[in-house]
Structures are given as structure tokens and as C-alpha cells.
Amino acid sequence: MASALILAATAGVVAVLLALRLWVVLHSRVVVPRESLSLMVVVGSGGHTTEILRLLEHLSSAYSPRHYIIADTDEMSAQKISSFELYRADRDPSTMFPKYYIHRIPRSREVQQSWPSTVLTTLYASWLSFPLTYRVKPDLVLCNGPGTCVPICVSALLLGILGIKKVIIVYVESICRVEHLSLSGKILFHLSDYFIVQWPTLKEKYPKSVYLGRIV
């Protein structure tokens, strides 16, 4: 009985410490000036890919190297990323040898996949995402809604909780979301450093979000 109480008390203390550490990580936004930022971009499929690449068009070459994260079955996005980087290099001679990498992780959820099995596939994707995020150690994670972004953002957050590195998480809600957040948005609204919406109706519902108008 006594050992059970000690175990429960220890677990409670650990839980409180982890909660405090999470709060510190989420509220720490110290900006350190630097010449370049290692960028991790989570790319979905279809419209998500188009939107995130349009957003990247407006970022300078200082966001380098760029690490693209795609689902292991998404060949179309891989082709679009390569074409985008070639176009970027042609447009800007200073990026003749662009530093970008494409990494693959399992999908968190396939179309029409049941929700109970989605929990398992998301946990599996998270298990494989952390070693990747730890190896890359990005300065900033940029995503716009695909399910793949959840395990990556959780892994980035875990780097901060463990005291390895504070990673800035920027979530841009899809232009298609006018009145309601996507499922990924509802999850990452509380975990991202900057949560950007593109419609004033969402800004009214979520005052802590950042509204910059249409950006893609």
C-alpha cells in the first residue's frame, strides 16, 4: 500500500513538472538574430501542397536548409517540391545550389480511415517522427493542415520539453477554412507559437490567432 502511494505521488510530481515545462516551452518566444534559419516544412497532398509552396515563394533564401516532410505514399508532392526548388534556383542565381531535403514519414490518416485506427497510425507516425526531428533540429516548423503535421509538431515540441532545442511552430490554416478549423488546426491551436488564419470570421472565434488577410 505504501509503495503504491509513493509511486502515485512520484507520478504526480513528474506530471506536474512536465506540465510546467510544457507551459514554459509554449510561452517562450525568445528571438535570436541569425543569418539563416533551418526550416522544416510539412507538406500535405493536393491543395495543401499548392498552398504551402505558394507561401514559400515569399520566403527569402535565409530560410535554409529546407527540410520537406511528406507522406511515404505521396509521390506527387515530391515532384512538386523538386519543381518548385528548380524554379526558385532559376529565379534567384544566389540559390544555384539550393539546400533542400525531402523526408518521408507514414501518413497519420488515410482517406476514409476509421478514427480508432487513426489513433494507432498517428502514434506510429509520431514514433518515427521524433528521431527525424531530433536529427534535423529545425529552428522553425511550418505547416498548414495535413494530418502529417501533428506528429511532426508534437516531436518538435518534445525537443523543447526535453531541453534539447526550442523549435518555433508556425501553423497557417488553409484558405479553405472560412468558419471552422480543421482537425489538425484544433489540435495545434494550443501547441503552436503562431497560429495564422486567413479569414476574419476565424479571428473572431479564435482571438489568439493571427489574421494577416489572405496570404496564399
XYZ file of N, CA, C and O in Angstrom:
864
model
N 0.839 -1.203 0.000
C 0.000 0.000 0.000
C 0.879 1.261 0.000
O 0.650 2.204 -0.734
N 1.888 1.255 0.850
C 2.769 2.406 0.956
C 3.532 2.626 -0.351
O 3.708 3.759 -0.811
N 3.990 1.507 -0.941
C 4.743 1.628 -2.197
C 3.854 2.173 -3.314
O 4.310 2.936 -4.171
N 2.577 1.787 -3.290
C 1.646 2.284 -4.298
C 1.433 3.784 -4.142
O 1.370 4.524 -5.133
N 1.341 4.248 -2.908
C 1.177 5.678 -2.653
C 2.411 6.466 -3.085
O 2.307 7.549 -3.665
N 3.583 5.885 -2.806
C 4.830 6.548 -3.212
C 4.920 6.635 -4.732
O 5.300 7.660 -5.301
N 4.535 5.534 -5.406
C 4.556 5.503 -6.866
C 3.591 6.524 -7.449
O 3.911 7.251 -8.404
N 2.386 6.607 -6.853
C 1.385 7.562 -7.326
C 1.853 8.997 -7.102
O 1.677 9.864 -7.965
N 2.475 9.242 -5.948
C 2.976 10.586 -5.643
C 4.102 10.975 -6.598
O 4.159 12.109 -7.085
N 4.983 10.019 -6.885
C 6.081 10.284 -7.823
C 5.546 10.587 -9.210
O 6.003 11.520 -9.881
N 4.559 9.799 -9.656
C 3.959 10.031 -10.967
C 3.293 11.399 -11.020
O 3.359 12.103 -12.043
N 2.661 11.785 -9.900
C 2.024 13.098 -9.854
C 3.025 14.234 -9.967
O 2.800 15.215 -10.674
N 4.148 14.089 -9.273
C 5.200 15.114 -9.328
C 5.766 15.221 -10.738
O 5.969 16.317 -11.261
N 6.019 14.064 -11.362
C 6.545 14.063 -12.735
C 5.563 14.729 -13.694
O 5.951 15.519 -14.560
N 4.262 14.424 -13.518
C 3.246 15.016 -14.379
C 3.197 16.535 -14.219
O 3.082 17.274 -15.207
N 3.306 17.005 -12.977
C 3.296 18.447 -12.729
C 4.525 19.113 -13.334
O 4.424 20.175 -13.973
N 5.680 18.488 -13.186
C 6.914 19.042 -13.752
C 6.849 19.104 -15.271
O 7.276 20.087 -15.889
N 6.302 18.046 -15.880
C 6.161 18.035 -17.339
C 5.183 19.117 -17.799
O 5.406 19.778 -18.823
N 4.091 19.292 -17.033
C 3.118 20.330 -17.375
C 3.742 21.715 -17.280
O 3.522 22.584 -18.137
N 4.537 21.934 -16.243
C 5.219 23.228 -16.086
C 6.221 23.453 -17.209
O 6.332 24.562 -17.751
N 6.942 22.408 -17.564
C 7.921 22.517 -18.644
C 7.215 22.816 -19.966
O 7.689 23.624 -20.776
N 6.081 22.170 -20.206
C 5.304 22.424 -21.412
C 4.835 23.872 -21.458
O 4.894 24.535 -22.511
N 4.390 24.383 -20.321
C 3.932 25.778 -20.256
C 5.079 26.725 -20.578
O 4.907 27.698 -21.326
N 6.254 26.441 -20.042
C 7.422 27.298 -20.298
C 7.776 27.275 -21.781
O 8.035 28.319 -22.385
N 7.770 26.100 -22.391
C 8.122 25.973 -23.809
C 7.122 26.723 -24.681
O 7.490 27.441 -25.614
N 5.832 26.584 -24.368
C 4.795 27.219 -25.183
C 4.792 28.738 -25.047
O 4.364 29.449 -25.958
N 5.285 29.246 -23.924
C 5.251 30.694 -23.699
C 6.619 31.346 -23.871
O 6.774 32.535 -23.625
N 7.596 30.570 -24.310
C 8.935 31.116 -24.553
C 9.078 31.463 -26.026
O 9.020 30.588 -26.894
N 9.249 32.755 -26.311
C 9.378 33.210 -27.697
C 10.591 34.121 -27.860
O 10.523 35.181 -28.453
N 11.694 33.705 -27.307
C 12.928 34.476 -27.406
C 13.468 34.357 -28.832
O 13.705 33.254 -29.327
N 13.640 35.487 -29.500
C 14.125 35.505 -30.870
C 15.614 35.842 -30.871
O 16.022 36.889 -30.370
N 16.407 34.943 -31.424
C 17.851 35.140 -31.502
C 18.204 35.498 -32.943
O 17.935 34.716 -33.858
N 18.791 36.680 -33.183
C 19.163 37.068 -34.546
C 20.155 36.074 -35.153
O 21.084 35.632 -34.491
N 19.919 35.709 -36.403
C 20.815 34.782 -37.077
C 20.732 35.000 -38.580
O 19.763 35.573 -39.087
N 21.749 34.551 -39.297
C 21.803 34.777 -40.738
C 20.885 33.830 -41.496
O 20.406 34.156 -42.589
N 20.653 32.656 -40.972
C 19.801 31.685 -41.648
C 19.000 30.891 -40.625
O 19.365 30.810 -39.450
N 17.897 30.318 -41.093
C 17.027 29.517 -40.244
C 16.807 28.162 -40.896
O 16.415 28.087 -42.063
N 17.058 27.113 -40.153
C 16.761 25.778 -40.642
C 15.247 25.587 -40.596
O 14.628 25.706 -39.536
N 14.654 25.318 -41.749
C 13.194 25.279 -41.870
C 12.709 23.868 -42.163
O 13.206 23.213 -43.077
N 11.745 23.414 -41.390
C 11.085 22.139 -41.652
C 9.665 22.439 -42.115
O 8.898 23.094 -41.403
N 9.332 21.980 -43.310
C 8.028 22.262 -43.919
C 7.251 20.962 -44.058
O 7.717 20.019 -44.710
N 6.075 20.913 -43.457
C 5.231 19.725 -43.573
C 4.296 19.913 -44.769
O 3.506 20.856 -44.803
N 4.423 19.032 -45.731
C 3.672 19.157 -46.981
C 2.613 18.070 -47.048
O 2.917 16.880 -46.907
N 1.378 18.482 -47.279
C 0.296 17.518 -47.421
C 0.177 17.084 -48.862
O 1.161 17.026 -49.604
N -1.010 16.835 -49.314
C -1.218 16.466 -50.707
C -2.290 17.378 -51.295
O -3.055 18.013 -50.567
N -2.326 17.458 -52.613
C -3.347 18.258 -53.285
C -3.258 19.732 -52.953
O -2.214 20.368 -53.102
N -4.357 20.290 -52.455
C -4.430 21.715 -52.166
C -3.465 22.170 -51.085
O -2.948 23.288 -51.140
N -3.202 21.310 -50.111
C -2.254 21.676 -49.055
C -0.863 21.935 -49.632
O -0.180 22.880 -49.236
N -0.458 21.089 -50.579
C 0.853 21.260 -51.197
C 0.919 22.573 -51.958
O 1.890 23.334 -51.835
N -0.106 22.865 -52.736
C -0.139 24.104 -53.518
C -0.058 25.321 -52.613
O 0.701 26.256 -52.873
N -0.811 25.313 -51.533
C -0.834 26.463 -50.623
C 0.513 26.673 -49.938
O 1.004 27.804 -49.842
N 1.121 25.598 -49.456
C 2.378 25.761 -48.718
C 3.503 26.208 -49.647
O 4.368 27.000 -49.256
N 3.494 25.752 -50.898
C 4.526 26.178 -51.840
C 4.332 27.639 -52.246
O 5.312 28.365 -52.449
N 3.091 28.074 -52.349
C 2.835 29.495 -52.614
C 3.352 30.350 -51.472
O 3.895 31.431 -51.689
N 3.185 29.868 -50.273
C 3.680 30.597 -49.102
C 5.209 30.669 -49.109
O 5.800 31.710 -48.802
N 5.852 29.574 -49.499
C 7.310 29.531 -49.523
C 7.898 30.455 -50.584
O 9.056 30.868 -50.466
N 7.127 30.782 -51.603
C 7.609 31.694 -52.641
C 7.992 33.055 -52.066
O 8.837 33.747 -52.623
N 7.364 33.420 -50.956
C 7.587 34.743 -50.366
C 8.679 34.732 -49.297
O 8.977 35.783 -48.723
N 9.262 33.574 -49.032
C 10.327 33.495 -48.032
C 11.679 33.670 -48.701
O 11.912 33.167 -49.802
N 12.575 34.357 -48.040
C 13.900 34.606 -48.591
C 14.763 33.353 -48.510
O 14.408 32.355 -47.862
N 15.923 33.425 -49.147
C 16.861 32.300 -49.141
C 17.492 32.102 -47.770
O 18.227 31.142 -47.554
N 17.219 33.029 -46.832
C 17.741 32.875 -45.470
C 17.116 31.670 -44.772
O 17.681 31.142 -43.813
N 15.957 31.244 -45.248
C 15.309 30.052 -44.678
C 15.917 28.826 -45.340
O 15.345 28.249 -46.274
N 17.066 28.447 -44.848
C 17.829 27.367 -45.461
C 18.741 26.736 -44.412
O 19.271 27.451 -43.552
N 18.885 25.403 -44.475
C 18.306 24.482 -45.448
C 16.815 24.242 -45.176
O 16.332 24.484 -44.071
N 16.120 23.776 -46.208
C 14.699 23.481 -46.098
C 14.503 21.963 -46.092
O 14.954 21.277 -47.003
N 13.829 21.494 -45.077
C 13.551 20.064 -44.939
C 12.050 19.853 -45.152
O 11.236 20.298 -44.346
N 11.705 19.194 -46.231
C 10.296 18.933 -46.551
C 9.900 17.565 -45.996
O 10.595 16.564 -46.204
N 8.767 17.539 -45.326
C 8.231 16.291 -44.778
C 6.983 15.913 -45.561
O 6.030 16.700 -45.632
N 6.981 14.741 -46.170
C 5.817 14.290 -46.922
C 5.444 12.874 -46.468
O 6.251 12.178 -45.838
N 4.230 12.467 -46.807
C 3.797 11.101 -46.503
C 4.523 10.127 -47.421
O 4.862 10.458 -48.561
N 4.780 8.942 -46.934
C 5.584 7.989 -47.687
C 4.932 7.527 -48.989
O 5.606 6.953 -49.856
N 3.636 7.779 -49.162
C 2.960 7.374 -50.395
C 2.674 8.559 -51.319
O 2.018 8.394 -52.344
N 3.183 9.728 -50.979
C 2.840 10.951 -51.726
C 3.936 11.305 -52.735
O 4.808 12.125 -52.465
N 3.867 10.691 -53.901
C 4.858 10.957 -54.943
C 4.608 12.299 -55.628
O 5.545 12.964 -56.069
N 3.346 12.702 -55.733
C 3.003 13.948 -56.409
C 3.634 15.148 -55.710
O 4.188 16.047 -56.360
N 3.574 15.178 -54.391
C 4.158 16.294 -53.642
C 5.669 16.338 -53.818
O 6.265 17.420 -53.913
N 6.308 15.172 -53.872
C 7.759 15.129 -54.070
C 8.134 15.771 -55.401
O 9.110 16.529 -55.497
N 7.346 15.493 -56.435
C 7.603 16.083 -57.752
C 7.390 17.594 -57.728
O 8.168 18.358 -58.304
N 6.338 18.030 -57.041
C 6.047 19.466 -56.967
C 7.146 20.212 -56.204
O 7.510 21.327 -56.562
N 7.665 19.594 -55.149
C 8.729 20.220 -54.372
C 9.989 20.383 -55.222
O 10.620 21.445 -55.233
N 10.360 19.330 -55.953
C 11.541 19.393 -56.806
C 11.383 20.465 -57.876
O 12.317 21.237 -58.139
N 10.196 20.544 -58.477
C 9.942 21.566 -59.498
C 10.011 22.958 -58.898
O 10.558 23.887 -59.493
N 9.456 23.115 -57.693
C 9.484 24.411 -57.017
C 10.912 24.851 -56.725
O 11.274 26.014 -56.947
N 11.739 23.939 -56.240
C 13.121 24.284 -55.909
C 13.925 24.618 -57.168
O 14.782 25.501 -57.145
N 13.658 23.933 -58.263
C 14.327 24.252 -59.524
C 13.917 25.632 -60.016
O 14.751 26.420 -60.482
N 12.632 25.923 -59.922
C 12.133 27.245 -60.314
C 12.742 28.328 -59.443
O 13.137 29.391 -59.933
N 12.850 28.059 -58.163
C 13.421 29.029 -57.240
C 14.890 29.290 -57.583
O 15.361 30.431 -57.542
N 15.634 28.234 -57.908
C 17.048 28.379 -58.264
C 17.211 29.160 -59.565
O 18.132 29.969 -59.697
N 16.322 28.935 -60.536
C 16.390 29.669 -61.807
C 16.074 31.141 -61.608
O 16.655 32.009 -62.270
N 15.167 31.427 -60.688
C 14.740 32.806 -60.472
C 15.777 33.599 -59.689
O 15.958 34.797 -59.907
N 16.472 32.924 -58.785
C 17.451 33.594 -57.934
C 18.816 32.926 -58.101
O 19.048 31.840 -57.579
N 19.739 33.557 -58.838
C 21.060 32.955 -59.081
C 21.829 32.637 -57.806
O 22.686 31.750 -57.797
N 21.536 33.348 -56.731
C 22.263 33.104 -55.473
C 21.911 31.754 -54.868
O 22.590 31.269 -53.967
N 20.809 31.146 -55.351
C 20.407 29.825 -54.840
C 20.625 28.764 -55.907
O 19.806 27.872 -56.076
N 21.718 28.885 -56.648
C 22.008 27.946 -57.726
C 22.124 26.518 -57.208
O 21.818 25.560 -57.879
N 22.604 26.399 -55.970
C 22.708 25.079 -55.357
C 21.851 25.069 -54.090
O 22.359 25.167 -52.965
N 20.536 24.998 -54.269
C 19.630 25.084 -53.115
C 19.827 23.924 -52.152
O 20.065 22.787 -52.566
N 19.742 24.248 -50.872
C 19.873 23.227 -49.848
C 18.480 22.795 -49.402
O 17.825 23.488 -48.629
N 18.028 21.698 -49.928
C 16.728 21.183 -49.505
C 16.777 19.656 -49.483
O 17.542 19.021 -50.206
N 15.933 19.110 -48.628
C 15.890 17.670 -48.454
C 14.428 17.247 -48.339
O 13.593 17.982 -47.800
N 14.132 16.069 -48.826
C 12.780 15.525 -48.729
C 12.821 14.290 -47.836
O 13.571 13.349 -48.100
N 12.026 14.330 -46.773
C 11.945 13.209 -45.836
C 10.535 12.632 -45.881
O 9.559 13.360 -46.097
N 10.426 11.364 -45.639
C 9.119 10.693 -45.683
C 8.790 10.047 -44.344
O 9.657 9.442 -43.713
N 7.544 10.188 -43.951
C 7.048 9.505 -42.759
C 5.693 8.884 -43.102
O 5.056 9.287 -44.080
N 5.222 7.912 -42.340
C 3.909 7.313 -42.622
C 2.787 8.333 -42.448
O 2.894 9.269 -41.653
N 1.731 8.152 -43.201
C 0.557 9.010 -43.046
C -0.074 8.789 -41.682
O -0.147 7.658 -41.193
N -0.569 9.877 -41.102
C -1.312 9.735 -39.848
C -2.683 9.147 -40.093
O -3.210 8.384 -39.284
N -3.258 9.527 -41.251
C -4.605 9.042 -41.553
C -4.830 9.017 -43.050
O -4.555 9.994 -43.746
N -5.311 7.897 -43.550
C -5.688 7.788 -44.949
C -7.139 8.243 -45.116
O -7.896 8.327 -44.135
N -7.521 8.538 -46.337
C -8.898 8.946 -46.615
C -9.853 7.819 -46.230
O -9.621 6.650 -46.554
N -10.913 8.168 -45.503
C -11.954 7.243 -45.050
C -11.433 6.222 -44.032
O -12.092 5.221 -43.767
N -10.297 6.465 -43.439
C -9.803 5.572 -42.399
C -10.603 5.781 -41.117
O -10.973 6.901 -40.777
N -10.883 4.725 -40.395
C -11.669 4.827 -39.168
C -10.891 5.577 -38.102
O -9.658 5.543 -38.070
N -11.633 6.262 -37.217
C -10.975 7.061 -36.171
C -10.205 6.214 -35.173
O -9.101 6.607 -34.760
N -10.711 5.043 -34.744
C -9.909 4.235 -33.804
C -8.556 3.840 -34.383
O -7.531 3.911 -33.694
N -8.534 3.437 -35.654
C -7.263 3.053 -36.264
C -6.387 4.268 -36.527
O -5.156 4.153 -36.584
N -7.011 5.454 -36.664
C -6.240 6.680 -36.867
C -5.353 6.978 -35.668
O -4.222 7.462 -35.810
N -5.863 6.679 -34.475
C -5.070 6.894 -33.260
C -3.786 6.070 -33.322
O -2.691 6.555 -33.020
N -3.919 4.810 -33.761
C -2.755 3.929 -33.829
C -1.765 4.386 -34.893
O -0.547 4.407 -34.652
N -2.262 4.767 -36.079
C -1.354 5.193 -37.143
C -0.677 6.521 -36.804
O 0.473 6.752 -37.183
N -1.391 7.389 -36.073
C -0.784 8.659 -35.655
C 0.323 8.413 -34.637
O 1.390 9.050 -34.687
N 0.089 7.494 -33.703
C 1.126 7.145 -32.726
C 2.339 6.542 -33.427
O 3.494 6.834 -33.066
N 2.079 5.720 -34.440
C 3.183 5.107 -35.191
C 3.975 6.176 -35.942
O 5.211 6.163 -35.945
N 3.256 7.126 -36.565
C 3.927 8.223 -37.278
C 4.733 9.083 -36.309
O 5.836 9.540 -36.631
N 4.188 9.297 -35.105
C 4.900 10.085 -34.095
C 6.172 9.378 -33.644
O 7.211 10.016 -33.424
N 6.091 8.076 -33.514
C 7.245 7.282 -33.092
C 8.397 7.423 -34.089
O 9.571 7.481 -33.693
N 8.077 7.507 -35.375
C 9.104 7.649 -36.402
C 9.480 9.114 -36.651
O 10.549 9.395 -37.195
N 8.619 10.026 -36.250
C 8.881 11.450 -36.488
C 9.922 12.012 -35.528
O 10.721 12.872 -35.918
N 9.909 11.556 -34.301
C 10.830 12.142 -33.321
C 12.307 11.951 -33.686
O 13.088 12.909 -33.601
N 12.739 10.742 -34.080
C 14.152 10.602 -34.484
C 14.511 11.535 -35.640
O 15.624 12.087 -35.667
N 13.593 11.718 -36.576
C 13.840 12.615 -37.708
C 13.965 14.061 -37.238
O 14.908 14.776 -37.606
N 13.022 14.488 -36.405
C 13.052 15.864 -35.900
C 14.283 16.099 -35.027
O 14.900 17.166 -35.074
N 14.654 15.099 -34.256
C 15.852 15.211 -33.409
C 17.106 15.334 -34.265
O 18.025 16.108 -33.946
N 17.160 14.585 -35.361
C 18.337 14.624 -36.226
C 18.461 15.970 -36.947
O 19.547 16.539 -37.056
N 17.335 16.494 -37.419
C 17.342 17.754 -38.168
C 17.491 18.953 -37.224
O 18.186 19.917 -37.525
N 16.793 18.894 -36.088
C 16.778 20.005 -35.116
C 16.497 21.340 -35.820
O 17.330 22.261 -35.807
N 15.310 21.479 -36.405
C 14.999 22.718 -37.143
C 14.832 23.905 -36.207
O 14.552 23.739 -35.018
N 15.009 25.092 -36.753
C 14.726 26.299 -35.981
C 13.235 26.607 -36.025
O 12.688 27.178 -35.081
N 12.590 26.226 -37.131
C 11.185 26.577 -37.331
C 10.471 25.466 -38.085
O 11.021 24.905 -39.038
N 9.270 25.153 -37.652
C 8.405 24.206 -38.357
C 7.237 24.984 -38.938
O 6.561 25.734 -38.226
N 6.988 24.807 -40.226
C 5.896 25.490 -40.917
C 4.945 24.453 -41.482
O 5.368 23.533 -42.182
N 3.664 24.599 -41.171
C 2.685 23.633 -41.676
C 1.348 24.323 -41.902
O 1.110 25.423 -41.408
N 0.479 23.652 -42.662
C -0.802 24.270 -42.998
C -1.974 23.304 -42.981
O -2.961 23.506 -43.684
N -1.874 22.245 -42.204
C -3.087 21.472 -42.000
C -3.104 19.994 -42.302
O -3.987 19.293 -41.807
N -2.175 19.426 -43.084
C -2.265 17.983 -43.322
C -2.062 17.210 -42.029
O -1.347 17.659 -41.121
N -2.674 16.022 -41.945
C -2.553 15.229 -40.725
C -1.121 14.893 -40.370
O -0.793 14.691 -39.197
N -0.252 14.856 -41.364
C 1.161 14.553 -41.146
C 1.826 15.565 -40.229
O 2.828 15.257 -39.564
N 1.265 16.776 -40.151
C 1.922 17.822 -39.367
C 1.784 17.599 -37.864
O 2.608 18.098 -37.089
N 0.778 16.856 -37.428
C 0.567 16.669 -35.992
C 1.736 15.936 -35.335
O 2.307 16.431 -34.351
N 2.149 14.751 -35.831
C 3.283 14.086 -35.188
C 4.583 14.879 -35.290
O 5.405 14.844 -34.370
N 4.769 15.628 -36.387
C 5.989 16.434 -36.531
C 5.995 17.563 -35.501
O 7.018 17.826 -34.834
N 4.875 18.249 -35.337
C 4.803 19.353 -34.377
C 4.939 18.857 -32.942
O 5.571 19.507 -32.106
N 4.346 17.714 -32.653
C 4.485 17.135 -31.309
C 5.950 16.781 -31.044
O 6.474 17.012 -29.945
N 6.629 16.251 -32.062
C 8.046 15.914 -31.918
C 8.889 17.165 -31.698
O 9.804 17.174 -30.875
N 8.557 18.234 -32.443
C 9.278 19.497 -32.282
C 9.056 20.065 -30.878
O 9.979 20.597 -30.253
N 7.834 19.949 -30.402
C 7.515 20.417 -29.051
C 8.264 19.604 -28.008
O 8.741 20.135 -26.999
N 8.403 18.311 -28.267
C 9.097 17.431 -27.334
C 10.575 17.803 -27.221
O 11.167 17.674 -26.139
N 11.170 18.298 -28.309
C 12.561 18.755 -28.240
C 12.708 19.868 -27.201
O 13.697 19.917 -26.467
N 11.724 20.757 -27.164
C 11.760 21.831 -26.183
C 11.529 21.341 -24.774
O 12.189 21.786 -23.824
N 10.578 20.420 -24.615
C 10.266 19.894 -23.282
C 11.480 19.182 -22.686
O 11.766 19.297 -21.492
N 12.222 18.485 -23.543
C 13.406 17.758 -23.078
C 14.621 18.657 -22.924
O 15.689 18.198 -22.511
N 14.468 19.945 -23.275
C 15.573 20.879 -23.134
C 16.620 20.766 -24.223
O 17.742 21.260 -24.067
N 16.275 20.113 -25.334
C 17.233 19.932 -26.430
C 17.300 21.183 -27.298
O 18.380 21.696 -27.592
N 16.136 21.684 -27.703
C 16.097 22.888 -28.525
C 14.674 23.417 -28.580
O 13.723 22.653 -28.712
N 14.549 24.734 -28.491
C 13.249 25.378 -28.672
C 13.004 25.547 -30.165
O 13.767 26.209 -30.870
N 11.957 24.913 -30.658
C 11.598 24.986 -32.073
C 10.336 25.825 -32.215
O 9.328 25.564 -31.556
N 10.376 26.830 -33.049
C 9.206 27.674 -33.280
C 8.252 26.950 -34.225
O 8.662 26.476 -35.288
N 7.000 26.856 -33.838
C 5.983 26.188 -34.655
C 5.018 27.232 -35.195
O 4.378 27.952 -34.430
N 4.928 27.321 -36.508
C 4.018 28.257 -37.168
C 3.000 27.446 -37.962
O 3.356 26.692 -38.870
N 1.746 27.620 -37.609
C 0.657 26.901 -38.289
C -0.173 27.907 -39.079
O -0.645 28.906 -38.527
N -0.350 27.650 -40.365
C -1.169 28.505 -41.230
C -2.396 27.703 -41.651
O -2.285 26.730 -42.403
N -3.566 28.108 -41.164
C -4.783 27.386 -41.516
C -5.098 27.579 -42.997
O -4.864 28.645 -43.569
N -5.591 26.537 -43.626
C -5.877 26.562 -45.059
C -6.883 27.658 -45.415
O -7.782 27.984 -44.631
N -6.723 28.226 -46.595
C -7.639 29.258 -47.084
C -9.051 28.714 -47.215
O -10.040 29.469 -47.201
N -9.170 27.390 -47.318
C -10.496 26.769 -47.449
C -11.285 26.802 -46.148
O -12.509 26.640 -46.162
N -10.598 27.012 -45.046
C -11.262 27.034 -43.747
C -11.735 28.452 -43.445
O -10.953 29.305 -43.048
N -13.022 28.666 -43.641
C -13.599 30.006 -43.517
C -14.211 30.235 -42.130
O -14.006 31.278 -41.513
N -14.959 29.252 -41.637
C -15.671 29.418 -40.364
C -15.243 28.420 -39.295
O -15.471 28.668 -38.109
N -14.653 27.303 -39.705
C -14.278 26.273 -38.737
C -12.851 25.815 -38.992
O -12.403 25.738 -40.143
N -12.135 25.489 -37.927
C -10.775 24.987 -38.053
C -10.787 23.530 -38.503
O -11.733 22.787 -38.251
N -9.726 23.139 -39.146
C -9.537 21.732 -39.485
C -9.221 20.960 -38.208
O -8.947 21.553 -37.152
N -9.252 19.643 -38.281
C -8.939 18.837 -37.102
C -7.508 19.107 -36.644
O -7.248 19.264 -35.440
N -6.580 19.185 -37.592
C -5.186 19.496 -37.233
C -5.102 20.872 -36.573
O -4.354 21.074 -35.614
N -5.879 21.817 -37.111
C -5.885 23.161 -36.540
C -6.391 23.177 -35.116
O -5.843 23.882 -34.253
N -7.439 22.414 -34.843
C -7.985 22.359 -33.483
C -6.966 21.790 -32.501
O -6.907 22.208 -31.340
N -6.155 20.851 -32.964
C -5.146 20.254 -32.094
C -3.971 21.211 -31.880
O -3.532 21.455 -30.753
N -3.481 21.788 -32.987
C -2.261 22.589 -32.925
C -2.500 24.043 -32.540
O -1.538 24.780 -32.320
N -3.750 24.456 -32.432
C -4.042 25.819 -31.979
C -3.426 26.071 -30.608
O -2.960 27.170 -30.306
N -3.412 25.026 -29.788
C -2.903 25.169 -28.418
C -1.407 24.857 -28.314
O -0.811 25.099 -27.268
N -0.821 24.317 -29.378
C 0.571 23.887 -29.307
C 1.521 24.724 -30.150
O 2.739 24.637 -29.982
N 0.987 25.522 -31.059
C 1.838 26.310 -31.956
C 2.209 27.650 -31.323
O 1.496 28.173 -30.468
N 3.329 28.200 -31.772
C 3.759 29.519 -31.295
C 2.986 30.624 -32.001
O 2.643 31.643 -31.395
N 2.727 30.418 -33.283
C 1.963 31.382 -34.074
C 0.929 30.612 -34.890
O 1.278 29.718 -35.662
N -0.324 30.968 -34.705
C -1.420 30.300 -35.401
C -2.082 31.333 -36.309
O -2.704 32.280 -35.842
N -1.923 31.158 -37.617
C -2.364 32.167 -38.589
C -3.626 31.702 -39.303
O -3.692 30.578 -39.805
N -4.630 32.571 -39.326
C -5.868 32.294 -40.059
C -6.000 33.305 -41.199
O -5.403 34.380 -41.168
N -6.803 32.939 -42.190
C -6.898 33.780 -43.388
C -8.290 34.372 -43.610
O -8.554 34.959 -44.659
N -9.153 34.213 -42.602
C -10.495 34.779 -42.691
C -10.839 35.476 -41.374
O -10.544 34.934 -40.301
N -11.460 36.649 -41.432
C -11.794 37.385 -40.202
C -12.762 36.636 -39.297
O -12.745 36.834 -38.085
N -13.604 35.770 -39.883
C -14.548 35.010 -39.058
C -13.820 34.079 -38.092
O -14.250 33.887 -36.952
N -12.698 33.513 -38.538
C -11.918 32.647 -37.655
C -11.193 33.457 -36.594
O -11.037 33.014 -35.458
N -10.754 34.641 -36.965
C -10.094 35.514 -35.994
C -11.063 35.889 -34.879
O -10.674 35.965 -33.699
N -12.324 36.103 -35.219
C -13.329 36.444 -34.211
C -13.560 35.266 -33.257
O -13.729 35.454 -32.056
N -13.553 34.044 -33.811
C -13.790 32.864 -32.982
C -12.567 32.497 -32.147
O -12.687 31.951 -31.046
N -11.388 32.797 -32.699
C -10.148 32.436 -32.018
C -9.280 33.682 -31.885
O -8.376 33.911 -32.701
N -9.542 34.526 -30.883
C -8.853 35.822 -30.722
C -7.335 35.713 -30.626
O -6.621 36.655 -30.987
N -6.822 34.578 -30.157
C -5.377 34.437 -30.007
C -4.672 34.148 -31.333
O -3.449 34.155 -31.412
N -5.460 33.882 -32.375
C -4.860 33.619 -33.683
C -4.373 34.907 -34.309
O -4.695 36.026 -33.844
N -3.600 34.789 -35.376
C -3.059 35.955 -36.087
C -3.749 36.032 -37.441
O -3.733 35.067 -38.211
N -4.356 37.193 -37.720
C -5.036 37.378 -39.004
C -4.252 38.376 -39.854
O -4.063 39.515 -39.457
N -3.767 37.903 -40.995
C -2.994 38.747 -41.901
C -3.666 38.892 -43.257
O -3.051 39.350 -44.223
N -4.945 38.525 -43.330
C -5.607 38.535 -44.624
C -5.233 37.268 -45.378
O -4.663 36.321 -44.842
N -5.518 37.261 -46.665
C -5.170 36.105 -47.489
C -3.684 36.160 -47.811
O -3.198 37.129 -48.378
N -2.954 35.111 -47.472
C -1.512 35.099 -47.694
C -1.074 34.032 -48.684
O 0.125 33.903 -48.962
N -1.993 33.226 -49.207
C -1.635 32.240 -50.219
C -2.607 32.344 -51.392
O -3.691 32.870 -51.270
